[in-house]
Amino acid sequence: MARALDLARRGPAHGPNPRVGCVLLAPGPVPGARVLGEGWHRGAGTPHAEVAALADARARGADVRGATAVVTLEPCDHTGRTGPCSVALLEAGVARVVVAVPDPNPAAAGGAGRLRAAGVEVVVGVEEAAGRELLGPWLHAVSRGRPHVTLKLAATLDGRVAAADGSSRWITSPESRAHAHALRAEVDALVVGTGTALADDPALTARAADGGLTAHQPLRVVVGTRDLPAAGRLAGPGGEVLHLRTRDPREVLAALHAREVRRALVEGGPTLAAAFLRAGVVDQVHAYVAPVLLGAGRAAVGDLGIGSIGDALRLRTREVRPLGPDVLVVADVEEEER
């Protein structure tokens, strides 16, 4: 299963499909003594991990009848861009299937049941915690019916995102900006408000270390009722631009869910950040904090309607990482805080 999880990590973090890995083991008294085939899901429209592993076994000349399939997510039982993995395993003669995480997607679940009904031994829950960690945002999106939302903040030590004169480039270091661009390349949608779009004229692209665009570009989402200029950096190269004329974060997420967006990164500005936090739809915060003091200027987050320290929104720190002179704090919004 550890090997299957490693294979799964080779798949893209973005897109509507989960990252899944599969290892086929030869039958016999010592399962795992010989690997017959391996595979992972390479993205929407490509063979699923189980089918890829079966193809790899065929390419090796291996007979998979009676084999054990070790897979990180319950084999799907529906026909979408590809056929059901449960049927592919049955037709191949696989005798045992070991699964890390059951599939929460009602449209795809049922593979374990079909396999058991056909006489295949199915074991579920092996290394489940590691599997859930890998699938976190995707599991969240399909089980809750909305994208997993990360709020990105880039601020001074005293919580400012711009100086009193409005200038903000650059508060954080090149190392922080490079990390933020890598995060952009992993998400499905990048969300800002019309205020940020009009004031900063952002490109909202994911860029590599050499300054060029990465292969995957997120959907560029602008939220708010004001018109966007016909010219500007948003009209340049990058992902599709979607202007949602609403101020309601839940309407935004419903529209994105309809487009099969699984991971959304909210980047600004302070008004939009506050709106998503007040609506209780932020799941994780990435705060890039620079050792800079301004003393005045725009705060990183707008008014949350909190009047007492006892009502403060408290997060659970997941990671603290130095990035050049800066520090990245990754924190989860606990369920009870939403």
Short mmCIF file of C-alpha atoms in Angstrom, two decimals:
data_model
loop_
_atom_site.label_atom_id
_atom_site.label_comp_id
_atom_site.label_asym_id
_atom_site.label_seq_id
_atom_site.Cartn_x
_atom_site.Cartn_y
_atom_site.Cartn_z
CA MET A 1 0.00 0.00 0.00
CA ALA A 2 2.89 2.35 0.71
CA ARG A 3 4.08 1.76 -2.85
CA ALA A 4 0.57 2.36 -4.21
CA LEU A 5 0.43 5.67 -2.33
CA ASP A 6 3.80 6.67 -3.80
CA LEU A 7 2.47 5.89 -7.28
CA ALA A 8 -0.67 7.92 -6.59
CA ARG A 9 1.44 10.97 -5.76
CA ARG A 10 2.73 10.95 -9.35
CA GLY A 11 -0.72 11.96 -10.56
CA PRO A 12 -1.79 15.61 -10.85
CA ALA A 13 -2.97 17.34 -7.68
CA HIS A 14 -5.43 19.40 -9.75
CA GLY A 15 -8.46 18.29 -11.75
CA PRO A 16 -11.78 16.61 -10.97
CA ASN A 17 -10.36 13.13 -10.38
CA PRO A 18 -8.59 11.74 -7.30
CA ARG A 19 -4.93 10.71 -7.18
CA VAL A 20 -4.95 6.90 -7.11
CA GLY A 21 -2.25 4.25 -7.28
CA CYS A 22 -2.48 0.48 -7.76
CA VAL A 23 -0.07 -2.46 -7.37
CA LEU A 24 -0.88 -5.97 -8.64
CA LEU A 25 0.69 -8.82 -6.64
CA ALA A 26 1.18 -12.42 -7.77
CA PRO A 27 -0.99 -15.07 -6.07
CA GLY A 28 0.64 -17.45 -3.65
CA PRO A 29 1.38 -18.07 0.02
CA VAL A 30 3.51 -14.93 0.31
CA PRO A 31 1.56 -12.02 -1.24
CA GLY A 32 3.86 -9.26 -2.38
CA ALA A 33 6.72 -11.58 -3.26
CA ARG A 34 6.32 -10.57 -6.90
CA VAL A 35 4.83 -7.44 -8.45
CA LEU A 36 2.92 -8.13 -11.66
CA GLY A 37 2.05 -4.57 -12.59
CA GLU A 38 1.78 -1.02 -11.32
CA GLY A 39 -0.24 2.01 -12.35
CA TRP A 40 -1.55 5.40 -11.34
CA HIS A 41 -4.13 7.82 -12.62
CA ARG A 42 -2.51 10.46 -14.82
CA GLY A 43 -5.49 12.84 -15.08
CA ALA A 44 -9.01 13.25 -16.41
CA GLY A 45 -9.73 11.10 -19.45
CA THR A 46 -6.76 8.76 -18.91
CA PRO A 47 -7.00 5.14 -17.67
CA HIS A 48 -7.67 4.78 -13.97
CA ALA A 49 -4.95 3.32 -11.76
CA GLU A 50 -6.34 -0.23 -11.80
CA VAL A 51 -6.64 -0.30 -15.59
CA ALA A 52 -3.15 1.19 -15.94
CA ALA A 53 -1.76 -1.52 -13.62
CA LEU A 54 -3.49 -4.25 -15.64
CA ALA A 55 -2.01 -2.80 -18.84
CA ASP A 56 1.43 -2.73 -17.22
CA ALA A 57 1.04 -6.39 -16.23
CA ARG A 58 0.08 -7.32 -19.78
CA ALA A 59 3.13 -5.43 -21.11
CA ARG A 60 5.30 -7.50 -18.74
CA GLY A 61 3.69 -10.71 -19.97
CA ALA A 62 2.21 -11.45 -16.55
CA ASP A 63 -0.89 -13.53 -15.87
CA VAL A 64 -3.03 -11.67 -13.31
CA ARG A 65 -5.60 -14.40 -12.70
CA GLY A 66 -5.80 -14.95 -8.95
CA ALA A 67 -3.76 -11.83 -8.25
CA THR A 68 -4.20 -9.31 -5.45
CA ALA A 69 -4.88 -5.68 -6.39
CA VAL A 70 -3.71 -3.15 -3.81
CA VAL A 71 -5.35 0.20 -4.54
CA THR A 72 -5.47 3.48 -2.62
CA LEU A 73 -9.16 4.22 -3.35
CA GLU A 74 -12.11 1.85 -3.74
CA PRO A 75 -12.40 0.84 -7.42
CA CYS A 76 -15.07 2.89 -9.17
CA ASP A 77 -18.30 1.24 -10.32
CA HIS A 78 -19.54 3.71 -12.91
CA THR A 79 -18.92 4.62 -16.53
CA GLY A 80 -17.66 8.16 -17.09
CA ARG A 81 -14.82 9.07 -19.43
CA THR A 82 -13.62 5.51 -18.79
CA GLY A 83 -15.32 2.27 -17.78
CA PRO A 84 -15.80 0.82 -14.28
CA CYS A 85 -12.58 -0.37 -12.63
CA SER A 86 -14.53 -2.99 -10.68
CA VAL A 87 -15.56 -4.66 -13.94
CA ALA A 88 -12.01 -4.44 -15.33
CA LEU A 89 -10.65 -6.24 -12.25
CA LEU A 90 -13.35 -8.92 -12.45
CA GLU A 91 -12.74 -9.55 -16.14
CA ALA A 92 -9.00 -9.86 -15.46
CA GLY A 93 -9.63 -12.56 -12.85
CA VAL A 94 -8.28 -10.71 -9.82
CA ALA A 95 -9.09 -12.71 -6.68
CA ARG A 96 -8.42 -10.20 -3.90
CA VAL A 97 -8.63 -6.41 -3.63
CA VAL A 98 -7.08 -4.42 -0.78
CA VAL A 99 -8.27 -0.80 -0.44
CA ALA A 100 -7.07 2.13 1.66
CA VAL A 101 -10.06 4.50 1.43
CA PRO A 102 -13.71 3.78 0.54
CA ASP A 103 -15.07 6.03 -2.23
CA PRO A 104 -17.45 8.72 -0.83
CA ASN A 105 -18.60 9.77 -4.30
CA PRO A 106 -22.16 8.40 -4.74
CA ALA A 107 -21.76 8.50 -8.52
CA ALA A 108 -18.72 6.20 -8.44
CA ALA A 109 -19.03 4.14 -5.24
CA GLY A 110 -20.14 0.52 -5.19
CA GLY A 111 -17.05 -1.16 -6.56
CA ALA A 112 -16.34 -3.07 -3.36
CA GLY A 113 -19.91 -4.36 -3.30
CA ARG A 114 -19.79 -5.56 -6.90
CA LEU A 115 -16.47 -7.30 -6.31
CA ARG A 116 -17.68 -9.05 -3.14
CA ALA A 117 -20.89 -10.16 -4.87
CA ALA A 118 -18.74 -11.80 -7.55
CA GLY A 119 -16.74 -13.71 -4.94
CA VAL A 120 -13.69 -11.46 -4.75
CA GLU A 121 -12.20 -10.98 -1.29
CA VAL A 122 -12.18 -7.26 -0.45
CA VAL A 123 -10.28 -5.68 2.44
CA VAL A 124 -10.89 -1.99 3.18
CA GLY A 125 -9.00 0.36 5.52
CA VAL A 126 -5.34 -0.58 5.03
CA GLU A 127 -3.23 2.57 5.61
CA GLU A 128 -6.49 4.54 5.51
CA ALA A 129 -5.10 7.55 7.38
CA ALA A 130 -2.28 7.96 4.82
CA GLY A 131 -4.77 7.55 2.00
CA ARG A 132 -7.08 10.18 3.41
CA GLU A 133 -4.16 12.56 3.86
CA LEU A 134 -3.26 12.18 0.19
CA LEU A 135 -6.85 12.56 -1.00
CA GLY A 136 -7.77 15.31 1.50
CA PRO A 137 -9.06 18.14 -0.74
CA TRP A 138 -10.70 15.74 -3.20
CA LEU A 139 -12.45 13.79 -0.43
CA HIS A 140 -13.64 17.07 1.07
CA ALA A 141 -15.03 18.31 -2.25
CA VAL A 142 -16.97 15.19 -3.22
CA SER A 143 -18.34 14.55 0.28
CA ARG A 144 -19.44 18.16 0.92
CA GLY A 145 -20.52 19.16 -2.55
CA ARG A 146 -18.24 22.19 -2.74
CA PRO A 147 -14.56 22.83 -3.45
CA HIS A 148 -11.96 22.64 -0.72
CA VAL A 149 -11.03 26.29 -0.04
CA THR A 150 -7.58 27.55 0.87
CA LEU A 151 -7.26 31.21 1.84
CA LYS A 152 -3.87 32.68 0.96
CA LEU A 153 -2.57 35.69 2.89
CA ALA A 154 0.73 37.50 2.31
CA ALA A 155 1.32 40.07 5.02
CA THR A 156 3.79 41.95 7.16
CA LEU A 157 4.54 40.96 10.72
CA ASP A 158 1.90 43.45 11.87
CA GLY A 159 -0.73 42.03 9.50
CA ARG A 160 -0.63 44.56 6.64
CA VAL A 161 -1.04 43.67 2.96
CA ALA A 162 -0.30 47.19 1.69
CA ALA A 163 1.26 50.39 2.94
CA ALA A 164 -0.74 53.56 3.63
CA ASP A 165 -0.14 54.75 0.05
CA GLY A 166 -1.50 51.47 -1.34
CA SER A 167 1.85 50.03 -2.45
CA SER A 168 2.28 46.32 -1.82
CA ARG A 169 5.00 44.98 -4.15
CA TRP A 170 6.80 43.23 -2.74
CA ILE A 171 6.01 42.50 0.92
CA THR A 172 7.13 38.88 0.78
CA SER A 173 10.35 37.40 -0.56
CA PRO A 174 11.06 35.69 -3.90
CA GLU A 175 11.08 32.38 -2.04
CA SER A 176 7.55 32.97 -0.76
CA ARG A 177 6.33 34.04 -4.17
CA ALA A 178 7.85 30.94 -5.79
CA HIS A 179 6.09 28.74 -3.23
CA ALA A 180 2.78 30.53 -3.86
CA HIS A 181 3.12 29.99 -7.62
CA ALA A 182 3.73 26.28 -7.03
CA LEU A 183 0.52 26.18 -4.99
CA ARG A 184 -1.35 27.94 -7.81
CA ALA A 185 -0.19 25.19 -10.17
CA GLU A 186 -1.85 22.57 -7.95
CA VAL A 187 -5.32 24.11 -7.61
CA ASP A 188 -8.24 24.18 -10.01
CA ALA A 189 -9.34 27.77 -9.47
CA LEU A 190 -7.82 31.02 -8.27
CA VAL A 191 -10.31 33.49 -6.75
CA VAL A 192 -10.02 37.25 -6.22
CA GLY A 193 -12.47 40.11 -5.80
CA THR A 194 -13.15 42.84 -8.34
CA GLY A 195 -11.39 45.31 -6.03
CA THR A 196 -8.13 43.39 -6.33
CA ALA A 197 -8.61 42.84 -10.05
CA LEU A 198 -9.14 46.57 -10.68
CA ALA A 199 -6.51 47.91 -8.29
CA ASP A 200 -3.67 45.45 -8.91
CA ASP A 201 -4.32 44.28 -12.50
CA PRO A 202 -3.12 40.75 -11.62
CA ALA A 203 -2.41 38.09 -14.23
CA LEU A 204 -3.56 35.29 -11.87
CA THR A 205 -1.26 32.76 -13.49
CA ALA A 206 0.99 30.00 -12.15
CA ARG A 207 4.61 30.54 -13.13
CA ALA A 208 7.70 28.35 -13.01
CA ALA A 209 11.10 29.38 -11.68
CA ASP A 210 12.13 30.73 -15.10
CA GLY A 211 9.07 33.02 -15.21
CA GLY A 212 7.23 31.00 -17.84
CA LEU A 213 3.72 29.65 -17.41
CA THR A 214 3.38 26.20 -15.87
CA ALA A 215 1.66 23.46 -17.86
CA HIS A 216 -1.48 23.67 -15.73
CA GLN A 217 -3.16 27.04 -15.35
CA PRO A 218 -6.02 27.43 -12.85
CA LEU A 219 -9.38 28.89 -13.73
CA ARG A 220 -9.17 32.64 -13.01
CA VAL A 221 -12.25 33.65 -11.02
CA VAL A 222 -13.19 37.25 -10.26
CA VAL A 223 -16.01 37.82 -7.75
CA GLY A 224 -18.07 41.01 -7.58
CA THR A 225 -20.55 43.16 -9.46
CA ARG A 226 -18.21 45.76 -10.99
CA ASP A 227 -17.23 45.42 -14.64
CA LEU A 228 -13.74 44.29 -15.53
CA PRO A 229 -11.68 46.21 -18.08
CA ALA A 230 -11.48 44.67 -21.54
CA ALA A 231 -7.71 45.14 -21.54
CA GLY A 232 -5.27 44.23 -18.81
CA ARG A 233 -3.29 41.27 -17.62
CA LEU A 234 -6.40 39.13 -17.17
CA ALA A 235 -6.87 39.36 -20.93
CA GLY A 236 -3.41 37.86 -21.39
CA PRO A 237 -2.23 34.24 -21.40
CA GLY A 238 -3.42 32.01 -18.59
CA GLY A 239 -6.45 30.04 -17.54
CA GLU A 240 -10.02 30.81 -18.52
CA VAL A 241 -11.45 33.94 -16.84
CA LEU A 242 -14.78 33.53 -15.06
CA HIS A 243 -16.50 36.67 -13.73
CA LEU A 244 -19.12 35.78 -11.11
CA ARG A 245 -21.33 38.78 -10.44
CA THR A 246 -22.14 37.99 -6.82
CA ARG A 247 -20.81 38.78 -3.38
CA ASP A 248 -22.03 35.51 -1.86
CA PRO A 249 -19.19 33.00 -1.30
CA ARG A 250 -21.62 30.09 -1.29
CA GLU A 251 -22.91 31.08 -4.73
CA VAL A 252 -19.31 31.25 -5.91
CA LEU A 253 -18.55 27.76 -4.62
CA ALA A 254 -21.76 26.33 -6.09
CA ALA A 255 -20.78 27.67 -9.51
CA LEU A 256 -17.29 26.24 -9.17
CA HIS A 257 -18.59 22.86 -7.98
CA ALA A 258 -20.78 22.69 -11.09
CA ARG A 259 -17.53 22.99 -13.09
CA GLU A 260 -15.99 20.11 -11.12
CA VAL A 261 -13.55 22.41 -9.31
CA ARG A 262 -12.14 20.44 -6.37
CA ARG A 263 -9.57 22.92 -5.00
CA ALA A 264 -10.02 26.69 -4.91
CA LEU A 265 -7.39 29.17 -3.76
CA VAL A 266 -8.79 32.50 -2.52
CA GLU A 267 -6.12 35.18 -2.83
CA GLY A 268 -7.79 38.45 -2.11
CA GLY A 269 -8.29 41.03 -1.14
CA PRO A 270 -9.19 41.68 2.50
CA THR A 271 -12.91 42.12 1.78
CA LEU A 272 -13.19 38.83 -0.09
CA ALA A 273 -11.11 37.04 2.54
CA ALA A 274 -13.43 38.28 5.27
CA ALA A 275 -16.52 37.28 3.28
CA PHE A 276 -15.31 33.70 2.86
CA LEU A 277 -14.34 33.47 6.53
CA ARG A 278 -17.67 34.91 7.71
CA ALA A 279 -19.50 32.42 5.48
CA GLY A 280 -17.63 29.54 7.17
CA VAL A 281 -16.34 28.09 3.90
CA VAL A 282 -12.57 28.41 4.42
CA ASP A 283 -10.93 25.07 5.15
CA GLN A 284 -7.27 26.01 5.34
CA VAL A 285 -5.18 29.18 5.55
CA HIS A 286 -1.74 29.70 4.01
CA ALA A 287 -0.23 32.80 5.63
CA TYR A 288 3.07 34.07 4.24
CA VAL A 289 4.44 36.40 6.93
CA ALA A 290 7.36 38.72 6.17
CA PRO A 291 9.57 40.27 8.90
CA VAL A 292 8.40 43.73 7.88
CA LEU A 293 6.58 46.39 9.91
CA LEU A 294 4.36 49.10 8.39
CA GLY A 295 2.23 50.31 11.30
CA ALA A 296 -0.49 51.47 8.92
CA GLY A 297 -2.16 50.35 5.72
CA ARG A 298 -4.70 47.72 4.74
CA ALA A 299 -5.17 44.78 7.07
CA ALA A 300 -4.85 41.26 5.65
CA VAL A 301 -8.48 40.44 6.51
CA GLY A 302 -11.48 42.73 6.63
CA ASP A 303 -14.09 42.99 9.39
CA LEU A 304 -15.21 39.58 10.65
CA GLY A 305 -17.81 41.00 13.02
CA ILE A 306 -15.83 39.80 16.05
CA GLY A 307 -16.05 42.10 19.06
CA SER A 308 -14.41 40.03 21.79
CA ILE A 309 -11.27 37.93 22.07
CA GLY A 310 -13.46 35.09 23.24
CA ASP A 311 -15.14 35.03 19.84
CA ALA A 312 -11.86 35.00 17.88
CA LEU A 313 -11.54 32.55 15.00
CA ARG A 314 -8.80 30.20 16.17
CA LEU A 315 -7.03 27.88 13.74
CA ARG A 316 -5.05 24.67 14.21
CA THR A 317 -1.48 25.01 12.96
CA ARG A 318 -0.51 22.21 10.59
CA GLU A 319 2.92 23.42 9.44
CA VAL A 320 5.40 26.25 9.94
CA ARG A 321 8.00 26.56 7.17
CA PRO A 322 10.79 29.12 6.68
CA LEU A 323 10.87 30.56 3.16
CA GLY A 324 13.92 32.74 2.80
CA PRO A 325 13.43 35.56 5.33
CA ASP A 326 9.72 34.81 5.59
CA VAL A 327 7.65 32.18 7.38
CA LEU A 328 4.74 30.21 5.94
CA VAL A 329 2.06 29.18 8.44
CA VAL A 330 -0.37 26.53 7.22
CA ALA A 331 -3.39 26.25 9.50
CA ASP A 332 -6.69 24.39 9.34
CA VAL A 333 -10.03 25.93 10.22
CA GLU A 334 -11.57 23.53 12.70
CA GLU A 335 -15.06 22.24 12.03
CA GLU A 336 -16.53 23.92 15.12
CA GLU A 337 -15.15 27.28 13.96
CA ARG A 338 -17.20 27.25 10.75
#
